[in-house]
Amino acid sequence: MAASDIAAGFAAVVESPEWRARPERADAGAGASATSQARAFGQLARQRCKELENGGAFGPGSQRREREAAYWAAESSTWDLLERLYTLRQQAQSEEPAPVAAKATASATATDFTSVQELMDNSSQLAEYVEVRRWLEATAPTFQPVETRKGYLFYTRRGIRERGLSAAGATAPGRTTTEADPDATSRQRKELAPEDAEYEAGLLRTLYDYVRRGSVGNAMDLCIESDEPWRAASLKGGLFWRDPQLEPECGMPVDVANGQGVVDVRPPHTAGNINRALWKRACAALAHDESNDAHERALYAALSGRLDEVVLVCETWEDYVWAYVNAMIEARIDQGIRDAAGLYVPASTASFDHIQSKYPLISDMRHVFTAMATHDSPTLRLESNEPFHQLQKALITDSFADYLAEFASTLHAGAGTEAGGEGGLLRLVVHAALCLQGLGFELPADAVHGVLEAYIARLAESRRELVAVYVAHMPAGAQTDAYARFLQGVADAAPTRLQLLQLAGRHGLDQTAIAKRTADRVLHGYADGSEDDCQMDTEADNEPVLAEPAEAITDAELDQIRAIEWVTSDPPLYEHALVQTCRLARQFLLVGRTNAATRLFNSLPEDFVQQDWVNKAHGVAASDSDAASTTAAGDGLRGGLSARAELDGSHRTPPGYGSSSSDTTSHFHEYMHLLSLCDALAYYSTWAETLCKQPVEAPSQGARLQGQWLEWREGLSLATDRAVLMFRDRLLEVDWLSPQSLLLESEPDEADVATRQRASELSRLRAIYIPEAVFRLHSILFDARRALPQNLQRSLDLAQLVADESLGIYTQLAKATAAHPQGRLPRFLDLMRQSAFEILRAQQEAQPDGLPLLADADAATSRVR
């Protein structure tokens, strides 16, 4: 599994059917399922570790691979520890304590073996410590054992024979022992032959390494194969004494040909060492003897439960923890056997009572880790603070909740996490928290939420398709906002973004709520002025400069337009999208960004406009919906700019309809008004382009040129009529954006902030664009006067349109602003005067023999101004 697939592998475990189906209240089945997830995570880590180790120890990147392999080995080990401990803790929660009377009966006939079994059953803490020791033994690094060698002390015995010395020659000179029994070196205070001394040192180190890894049997086999059976016997003394006559029946299931069978695991006769306590004191004496080899002392110290000599050969944090845990376990077992007071009395150990230990007895793992953190060894102190060791310490001491809270706090403070592929330690902590929640253990909700958010943010950078898996594990109240926050940062094309939204639905998230929340977050961020490119001061009195239709939109504007795409992803969201579209279009138009508003309308789906909106906008009853549908289809009512959708009539409220209009109907009217404005402004550029393409007017220069000019004039005439229709009929004569045309109350409720804000924005839009529409309509009619002289009178007729009380256009022209202290009515009057002068001049030109009626109209207008 490549590093890039690690996150996907972990996510696959999280979204597995077993995980999703786990009950809210953890029971035995849930515990087995959740610990199986920990096992699956550990397998993924081990697989990655093996891949890196098999990548080769040499060549480019070998050191990096070694570091990564060490990381994954540590993570695998941590998952193993979590599975071991929390399986025990889950069982301890579900089991009922044994009756006191039954315990007393068992103690009366207890052997050492049954006493230890009873102690383990009744002490969950001791059971955990034993499991920690097993974990440390199972995860210890591999080592190279010494080779077996036949012939005990071969070189020493050969030297004795060569010198012709006998057993009585103990006084002979030289440093090499003259006897070959196991105690000769300590008795004579002499040394073995160098070859034998070297092998014995390697053998003792190997024996200790076997015991450190829980393989006492392998150690005894090595002793026997190396012709040192006496040493194997010295190791075997730690077996607990057993008597099958005193032990209750104890069977275990085994596979047989016909199904399940049961086999009695009791020995056929007494076994073990009834004087185990005496044996341990002898081992302690061997360990205490400073003349012995360091690893021999550590070997027997470990067997006897002493700490002093074991720590002398410890090299790693794990070695120290094993030494402490081993000592604690042996001390508790010894005490449990003494308290059992069985039928057999072991031999006295008084002769060894003088052996003392400089380390005080520690009975709690928290004290162990405190002692290690303040140890004299700087290396041990440094290793105690390593991230994995901190996490393992939290698991061992059952303080993962506190660790998680501190870890989340560190993340919140901005500290990074260690490497290790796709999230590193953060990934491990997140999945460990999910595992323990699956087991029913309580964890601080804020901390779980915090680490999940951090991991989701990490996934959002590279594995976005996995985000929904983890958001689904957040509290129900936080899921929508969390996934919306993720989608807010996605800037891909619409199909990719919509796929991510659909992933949310497939993982049980509320897709509709997420789409709405995502759009709201994006738009709200820009409305608050969080981006310099799109700060919209809707309260300013300055008249905006209108953008050209072909002008490019900004990145901030594009982000906001794309935000609307979230709520147009599904037809049930179209009503919400209608409201948001109108709101965003208002914001664009208030600052003159007509090109952005045009782009917004053009981005809407083809089926955006709903038939029900059209019916209500026309005041059509439900029974007449078929006819309305036919009318709408004929009008080409659609969502984008490419479809010029208009409401017939004056956009005024149909009789008897206003009292039942909804907010959707009001926004649909606004949508149509704003769309008509964008259409008109865009078409104005088309008309102006047509006007500028006027060919040379040459009636006397040939039919071809004359035909071109006539064709152009015909096109200009059609374009002018179309432009007049869009500006006059669909803007100026429909009471554009007035409260009455939008079915709004003239005075909104003071408590309704949103409605009052909308009314204020609509009022400003009328003040900006109604005068602009008047001036552009006059330009359309007046500037085409030479090709279309009949439009001169139409340009003068605008005075009647402006003066119409029902439309209130003159009030918008008369409004005083910072840019126009006297309003814009004087400019309109100048335009009317210009049209009047031009009409008079045309009349003058029609009477060539008459006296001049007026001077040049443009000059006259300049004098008036």
PDB file of N, CA, C and O in Angstrom, residues 108-148:
ATOM      1  N   ALA A 108      -9.378 -21.652  49.914  1.00  0.00           N
ATOM      2  CA  ALA A 108      -9.081 -22.683  50.908  1.00  0.00           C
ATOM      3  C   ALA A 108      -8.238 -23.800  50.325  1.00  0.00           C
ATOM      4  O   ALA A 108      -7.392 -24.383  51.021  1.00  0.00           O
ATOM      5  N   THR A 109      -8.458 -24.145  49.076  1.00  0.00           N
ATOM      6  CA  THR A 109      -7.706 -25.244  48.442  1.00  0.00           C
ATOM      7  C   THR A 109      -6.850 -24.723  47.296  1.00  0.00           C
ATOM      8  O   THR A 109      -6.581 -25.448  46.343  1.00  0.00           O
ATOM      9  N   ALA A 110      -6.418 -23.491  47.380  1.00  0.00           N
ATOM     10  CA  ALA A 110      -5.707 -22.865  46.259  1.00  0.00           C
ATOM     11  C   ALA A 110      -4.287 -23.390  46.150  1.00  0.00           C
ATOM     12  O   ALA A 110      -3.595 -23.593  47.156  1.00  0.00           O
ATOM     13  N   THR A 111      -3.872 -23.624  44.948  1.00  0.00           N
ATOM     14  CA  THR A 111      -2.459 -23.825  44.638  1.00  0.00           C
ATOM     15  C   THR A 111      -1.909 -22.481  44.165  1.00  0.00           C
ATOM     16  O   THR A 111      -2.652 -21.509  43.977  1.00  0.00           O
ATOM     17  N   ASP A 112      -0.581 -22.432  43.959  1.00  0.00           N
ATOM     18  CA  ASP A 112      -0.008 -21.181  43.469  1.00  0.00           C
ATOM     19  C   ASP A 112      -0.641 -20.794  42.127  1.00  0.00           C
ATOM     20  O   ASP A 112      -0.943 -19.611  41.869  1.00  0.00           O
ATOM     21  N   PHE A 113      -0.858 -21.795  41.285  1.00  0.00           N
ATOM     22  CA  PHE A 113      -1.414 -21.516  39.961  1.00  0.00           C
ATOM     23  C   PHE A 113      -2.839 -20.962  40.062  1.00  0.00           C
ATOM     24  O   PHE A 113      -3.160 -19.939  39.436  1.00  0.00           O
ATOM     25  N   THR A 114      -3.691 -21.614  40.850  1.00  0.00           N
ATOM     26  CA  THR A 114      -5.072 -21.144  40.967  1.00  0.00           C
ATOM     27  C   THR A 114      -5.146 -19.812  41.710  1.00  0.00           C
ATOM     28  O   THR A 114      -6.026 -18.995  41.437  1.00  0.00           O
ATOM     29  N   SER A 115      -4.217 -19.592  42.630  1.00  0.00           N
ATOM     30  CA  SER A 115      -4.205 -18.307  43.334  1.00  0.00           C
ATOM     31  C   SER A 115      -3.902 -17.160  42.374  1.00  0.00           C
ATOM     32  O   SER A 115      -4.524 -16.093  42.424  1.00  0.00           O
ATOM     33  N   VAL A 116      -2.943 -17.419  41.484  1.00  0.00           N
ATOM     34  CA  VAL A 116      -2.602 -16.392  40.506  1.00  0.00           C
ATOM     35  C   VAL A 116      -3.763 -16.175  39.531  1.00  0.00           C
ATOM     36  O   VAL A 116      -4.083 -15.036  39.159  1.00  0.00           O
ATOM     37  N   GLN A 117      -4.426 -17.281  39.118  1.00  0.00           N
ATOM     38  CA  GLN A 117      -5.560 -17.156  38.219  1.00  0.00           C
ATOM     39  C   GLN A 117      -6.677 -16.339  38.868  1.00  0.00           C
ATOM     40  O   GLN A 117      -7.283 -15.462  38.239  1.00  0.00           O
ATOM     41  N   GLU A 118      -6.934 -16.635  40.147  1.00  0.00           N
ATOM     42  CA  GLU A 118      -7.978 -15.895  40.869  1.00  0.00           C
ATOM     43  C   GLU A 118      -7.591 -14.424  41.015  1.00  0.00           C
ATOM     44  O   GLU A 118      -8.434 -13.523  40.870  1.00  0.00           O
ATOM     45  N   LEU A 119      -6.313 -14.209  41.291  1.00  0.00           N
ATOM     46  CA  LEU A 119      -5.842 -12.825  41.421  1.00  0.00           C
ATOM     47  C   LEU A 119      -6.024 -12.065  40.116  1.00  0.00           C
ATOM     48  O   LEU A 119      -6.461 -10.903  40.112  1.00  0.00           O
ATOM     49  N   MET A 120      -5.722 -12.705  39.001  1.00  0.00           N
ATOM     50  CA  MET A 120      -5.879 -12.052  37.703  1.00  0.00           C
ATOM     51  C   MET A 120      -7.350 -11.781  37.402  1.00  0.00           C
ATOM     52  O   MET A 120      -7.698 -10.744  36.823  1.00  0.00           O
ATOM     53  N   ASP A 121      -8.218 -12.698  37.781  1.00  0.00           N
ATOM     54  CA  ASP A 121      -9.645 -12.519  37.517  1.00  0.00           C
ATOM     55  C   ASP A 121     -10.238 -11.378  38.340  1.00  0.00           C
ATOM     56  O   ASP A 121     -11.148 -10.671  37.878  1.00  0.00           O
ATOM     57  N   ASN A 122      -9.720 -11.196  39.552  1.00  0.00           N
ATOM     58  CA  ASN A 122     -10.298 -10.208  40.456  1.00  0.00           C
ATOM     59  C   ASN A 122      -9.618  -8.848  40.398  1.00  0.00           C
ATOM     60  O   ASN A 122     -10.137  -7.880  40.953  1.00  0.00           O
ATOM     61  N   SER A 123      -8.476  -8.769  39.743  1.00  0.00           N
ATOM     62  CA  SER A 123      -7.750  -7.498  39.676  1.00  0.00           C
ATOM     63  C   SER A 123      -7.595  -7.107  38.200  1.00  0.00           C
ATOM     64  O   SER A 123      -6.705  -7.610  37.508  1.00  0.00           O
ATOM     65  N   SER A 124      -8.463  -6.209  37.747  1.00  0.00           N
ATOM     66  CA  SER A 124      -8.375  -5.768  36.355  1.00  0.00           C
ATOM     67  C   SER A 124      -7.087  -5.003  36.108  1.00  0.00           C
ATOM     68  O   SER A 124      -6.521  -5.051  35.004  1.00  0.00           O
ATOM     69  N   GLN A 125      -6.598  -4.323  37.138  1.00  0.00           N
ATOM     70  CA  GLN A 125      -5.361  -3.568  36.966  1.00  0.00           C
ATOM     71  C   GLN A 125      -4.182  -4.502  36.737  1.00  0.00           C
ATOM     72  O   GLN A 125      -3.345  -4.270  35.855  1.00  0.00           O
ATOM     73  N   LEU A 126      -4.107  -5.588  37.519  1.00  0.00           N
ATOM     74  CA  LEU A 126      -3.022  -6.548  37.333  1.00  0.00           C
ATOM     75  C   LEU A 126      -3.129  -7.205  35.959  1.00  0.00           C
ATOM     76  O   LEU A 126      -2.114  -7.408  35.280  1.00  0.00           O
ATOM     77  N   ALA A 127      -4.356  -7.517  35.549  1.00  0.00           N
ATOM     78  CA  ALA A 127      -4.547  -8.106  34.222  1.00  0.00           C
ATOM     79  C   ALA A 127      -4.042  -7.149  33.136  1.00  0.00           C
ATOM     80  O   ALA A 127      -3.426  -7.578  32.143  1.00  0.00           O
ATOM     81  N   GLU A 128      -4.282  -5.858  33.321  1.00  0.00           N
ATOM     82  CA  GLU A 128      -3.796  -4.887  32.344  1.00  0.00           C
ATOM     83  C   GLU A 128      -2.275  -4.814  32.345  1.00  0.00           C
ATOM     84  O   GLU A 128      -1.650  -4.728  31.283  1.00  0.00           O
ATOM     85  N   TYR A 129      -1.676  -4.866  33.544  1.00  0.00           N
ATOM     86  CA  TYR A 129      -0.224  -4.802  33.600  1.00  0.00           C
ATOM     87  C   TYR A 129       0.402  -6.023  32.927  1.00  0.00           C
ATOM     88  O   TYR A 129       1.429  -5.912  32.232  1.00  0.00           O
ATOM     89  N   VAL A 130      -0.210  -7.194  33.122  1.00  0.00           N
ATOM     90  CA  VAL A 130       0.288  -8.392  32.451  1.00  0.00           C
ATOM     91  C   VAL A 130       0.177  -8.243  30.939  1.00  0.00           C
ATOM     92  O   VAL A 130       1.077  -8.633  30.190  1.00  0.00           O
ATOM     93  N   GLU A 131      -0.924  -7.633  30.489  1.00  0.00           N
ATOM     94  CA  GLU A 131      -1.108  -7.436  29.048  1.00  0.00           C
ATOM     95  C   GLU A 131      -0.102  -6.424  28.513  1.00  0.00           C
ATOM     96  O   GLU A 131       0.395  -6.566  27.376  1.00  0.00           O
ATOM     97  N   VAL A 132       0.215  -5.402  29.307  1.00  0.00           N
ATOM     98  CA  VAL A 132       1.235  -4.434  28.898  1.00  0.00           C
ATOM     99  C   VAL A 132       2.592  -5.126  28.764  1.00  0.00           C
ATOM    100  O   VAL A 132       3.342  -4.883  27.810  1.00  0.00           O
ATOM    101  N   ARG A 133       2.900  -6.030  29.728  1.00  0.00           N
ATOM    102  CA  ARG A 133       4.172  -6.757  29.628  1.00  0.00           C
ATOM    103  C   ARG A 133       4.202  -7.643  28.385  1.00  0.00           C
ATOM    104  O   ARG A 133       5.220  -7.702  27.683  1.00  0.00           O
ATOM    105  N   ARG A 134       3.074  -8.306  28.111  1.00  0.00           N
ATOM    106  CA  ARG A 134       3.007  -9.130  26.900  1.00  0.00           C
ATOM    107  C   ARG A 134       3.185  -8.267  25.645  1.00  0.00           C
ATOM    108  O   ARG A 134       3.839  -8.678  24.678  1.00  0.00           O
ATOM    109  N   TRP A 135       2.580  -7.090  25.670  1.00  0.00           N
ATOM    110  CA  TRP A 135       2.713  -6.185  24.519  1.00  0.00           C
ATOM    111  C   TRP A 135       4.159  -5.773  24.326  1.00  0.00           C
ATOM    112  O   TRP A 135       4.685  -5.790  23.200  1.00  0.00           O
ATOM    113  N   LEU A 136       4.840  -5.415  25.414  1.00  0.00           N
ATOM    114  CA  LEU A 136       6.233  -5.004  25.322  1.00  0.00           C
ATOM    115  C   LEU A 136       7.114  -6.166  24.869  1.00  0.00           C
ATOM    116  O   LEU A 136       8.106  -5.962  24.146  1.00  0.00           O
ATOM    117  N   GLU A 137       6.776  -7.376  25.259  1.00  0.00           N
ATOM    118  CA  GLU A 137       7.545  -8.544  24.840  1.00  0.00           C
ATOM    119  C   GLU A 137       7.298  -8.871  23.362  1.00  0.00           C
ATOM    120  O   GLU A 137       8.212  -9.218  22.624  1.00  0.00           O
ATOM    121  N   ALA A 138       6.017  -8.702  22.937  1.00  0.00           N
ATOM    122  CA  ALA A 138       5.679  -9.029  21.546  1.00  0.00           C
ATOM    123  C   ALA A 138       6.230  -8.005  20.561  1.00  0.00           C
ATOM    124  O   ALA A 138       6.526  -8.344  19.407  1.00  0.00           O
ATOM    125  N   THR A 139       6.347  -6.756  20.982  1.00  0.00           N
ATOM    126  CA  THR A 139       6.784  -5.694  20.069  1.00  0.00           C
ATOM    127  C   THR A 139       8.262  -5.351  20.205  1.00  0.00           C
ATOM    128  O   THR A 139       8.735  -4.401  19.577  1.00  0.00           O
ATOM    129  N   ALA A 140       8.979  -6.126  21.023  1.00  0.00           N
ATOM    130  CA  ALA A 140      10.419  -5.861  21.160  1.00  0.00           C
ATOM    131  C   ALA A 140      11.114  -6.108  19.827  1.00  0.00           C
ATOM    132  O   ALA A 140      10.734  -7.007  19.069  1.00  0.00           O
ATOM    133  N   PRO A 141      12.138  -5.342  19.518  1.00  0.00           N
ATOM    134  CA  PRO A 141      12.826  -5.533  18.232  1.00  0.00           C
ATOM    135  C   PRO A 141      13.516  -6.894  18.171  1.00  0.00           C
ATOM    136  O   PRO A 141      13.876  -7.477  19.192  1.00  0.00           O
ATOM    137  N   THR A 142      13.663  -7.380  16.971  1.00  0.00           N
ATOM    138  CA  THR A 142      14.323  -8.668  16.794  1.00  0.00           C
ATOM    139  C   THR A 142      15.812  -8.554  17.160  1.00  0.00           C
ATOM    140  O   THR A 142      16.383  -7.469  17.149  1.00  0.00           O
ATOM    141  N   PHE A 143      16.410  -9.678  17.497  1.00  0.00           N
ATOM    142  CA  PHE A 143      17.837  -9.689  17.836  1.00  0.00           C
ATOM    143  C   PHE A 143      18.447 -10.965  17.261  1.00  0.00           C
ATOM    144  O   PHE A 143      17.739 -11.899  16.869  1.00  0.00           O
ATOM    145  N   GLN A 144      19.758 -11.001  17.223  1.00  0.00           N
ATOM    146  CA  GLN A 144      20.475 -12.158  16.701  1.00  0.00           C
ATOM    147  C   GLN A 144      20.949 -13.017  17.868  1.00  0.00           C
ATOM    148  O   GLN A 144      21.871 -12.644  18.594  1.00  0.00           O
ATOM    149  N   PRO A 145      20.320 -14.158  18.116  1.00  0.00           N
ATOM    150  CA  PRO A 145      20.748 -14.995  19.247  1.00  0.00           C
ATOM    151  C   PRO A 145      22.119 -15.627  18.981  1.00  0.00           C
ATOM    152  O   PRO A 145      22.539 -15.788  17.831  1.00  0.00           O
ATOM    153  N   VAL A 146      22.795 -15.981  20.057  1.00  0.00           N
ATOM    154  CA  VAL A 146      24.087 -16.632  19.929  1.00  0.00           C
ATOM    155  C   VAL A 146      23.889 -18.029  19.353  1.00  0.00           C
ATOM    156  O   VAL A 146      22.836 -18.655  19.549  1.00  0.00           O
ATOM    157  N   GLU A 147      24.873 -18.510  18.638  1.00  0.00           N
ATOM    158  CA  GLU A 147      24.745 -19.848  18.067  1.00  0.00           C
ATOM    159  C   GLU A 147      24.929 -20.892  19.178  1.00  0.00           C
ATOM    160  O   GLU A 147      25.600 -20.656  20.184  1.00  0.00           O
ATOM    161  N   THR A 148      24.268 -22.031  18.993  1.00  0.00           N
ATOM    162  CA  THR A 148      24.434 -23.125  19.967  1.00  0.00           C
ATOM    163  C   THR A 148      25.800 -23.763  19.786  1.00  0.00           C
ATOM    164  O   THR A 148      26.331 -23.842  18.659  1.00  0.00           O
TER     165      THR A 148
END
